[in-house]
Amino acid sequence: RRCNLLACSSKYVLSQIHPMWQEPLAIPGGDRQSPIDIAVRKSVFDSELKPLVYDYDPQTCQQIWNNGYSFLVEYDDTTDKSTLKGGPLQDTFRLCQFHFHWGESNAWGSEHTVDRRLFPAELHLVHWNADRYSLFEEAVMEDNGLAVIGVFLKVGKRHEGLQKLVDALPAIRHKDSVVEFTRFDPACLLPANTDDYWTYHGSLTTPPLTESVSWMVMKQHIEVSHDQLAVFRSLLFTSAEEDVQRSMVNNFRVQQSLCSRTVRSSFS
Ligand SMILES: NS(=O)(=O)/N=C1/NCCS1
Ligand SMILES: [Zn+2]
């Protein structure tokens, strides 16, 4: 464990490399865990894969909160107003939330990698299968229950659409803090090209780690500024009451074995 004591106001803020939670040694029978490295030359082009069809209503955006792992922007998923279909999906999936994973430096932070290439951060847009299930909590337990879009972030020009979200982060610095957050269109965080992606069957990368996810990882990344990413790192894993505050950084899971899985690509 490397602990750098960073003096920060009256409390010490610890920046330390540590697993975000005590990982179970292995998920019983876990042969489709996430995240993974995407070995491009081993992926298989599938001409049957269709373009993703997303239709998000910004009016369904409700709140932004710090859950102690990341910060989540949550959407009203009681109707089919914000949906994802197409791609490898057979059903219509409802957007319930999006969140990010990032590092303490720009050298790492993403959960997935492409030919072992790390990105400074990764966005996850989480959807559940509303054709087959009534609630996210139900779908999360089923092997065709969830669909998560992964988008890599690179440091470059400022992302204008992200700034509204960045400006809300100081209000949710501590774990379990929540503020109202409305009229945010998550489509603004998708890359221009959403037709090119890799897809595979995997799991959630934070508890409950269930093997219920159809992953679609975008080939094209988005760009955010160094300063915008620095605000992500100003968040804390810890609640306001705790004596020792820990910076919310390195909130990514260690990579998992591909086992017998094949990653398919929607592009050749
Ligand atoms: N990072 S992730 O999206 O795979 N994990 C999750 N756990 C609970 C809802 S989303
Ligand atoms: Zn995630």
GROMACS .gro file of N, CA and C in nm, residues 18 32 39 46 50 57 103 110 115 138 152 154 185 188 227 230:
model
   48
   18HIS      N    1  -0.537   0.105  -0.342
   18HIS     CA    2  -0.593  -0.008  -0.266
   18HIS      C    3  -0.712  -0.060  -0.344
   32ARG      N    4  -1.757  -1.541  -1.672
   32ARG     CA    5  -1.786  -1.427  -1.761
   32ARG      C    6  -1.783  -1.299  -1.680
   39ALA      N    7  -0.845  -0.769  -2.696
   39ALA     CA    8  -0.734  -0.796  -2.790
   39ALA      C    9  -0.793  -0.783  -2.931
   46ASP      N   10  -1.861  -0.935  -3.671
   46ASP     CA   11  -1.992  -0.999  -3.688
   46ASP      C   12  -2.081  -0.904  -3.768
   50LYS      N   13  -2.594  -0.482  -3.543
   50LYS     CA   14  -2.655  -0.359  -3.597
   50LYS      C   15  -2.601  -0.236  -3.524
   57ASP      N   16  -3.435   1.077  -2.313
   57ASP     CA   17  -3.511   1.200  -2.286
   57ASP      C   18  -3.446   1.271  -2.166
  103GLY      N   19  -0.848   0.714  -1.267
  103GLY     CA   20  -0.726   0.689  -1.190
  103GLY      C   21  -0.684   0.812  -1.112
  110SER      N   22  -0.908   0.351  -1.671
  110SER     CA   23  -1.018   0.278  -1.735
  110SER      C   24  -1.025   0.135  -1.682
  115ASP      N   25  -0.597  -0.375  -2.652
  115ASP     CA   26  -0.458  -0.421  -2.671
  115ASP      C   27  -0.370  -0.369  -2.559
  138GLU      N   28  -3.430  -0.671  -1.037
  138GLU     CA   29  -3.465  -0.806  -1.087
  138GLU      C   30  -3.371  -0.842  -1.202
  152PHE      N   31  -1.446   0.523  -2.359
  152PHE     CA   32  -1.317   0.567  -2.304
  152PHE      C   33  -1.306   0.720  -2.307
  154LYS      N   34  -1.029   1.036  -2.301
  154LYS     CA   35  -0.890   1.078  -2.319
  154LYS      C   36  -0.880   1.223  -2.276
  185ASP      N   37  -2.873   1.554  -2.098
  185ASP     CA   38  -2.886   1.455  -2.206
  185ASP      C   39  -2.759   1.372  -2.214
  188CYS      N   40  -2.496   1.338  -2.506
  188CYS     CA   41  -2.387   1.433  -2.534
  188CYS      C   42  -2.251   1.373  -2.493
  227ASP      N   43  -0.839   1.958  -1.643
  227ASP     CA   44  -0.905   2.020  -1.526
  227ASP      C   45  -1.039   1.952  -1.494
  230ALA      N   46  -0.961   1.644  -1.314
  230ALA     CA   47  -0.910   1.674  -1.179
  230ALA      C   48  -1.025   1.692  -1.080
   0.00000   0.00000   0.00000
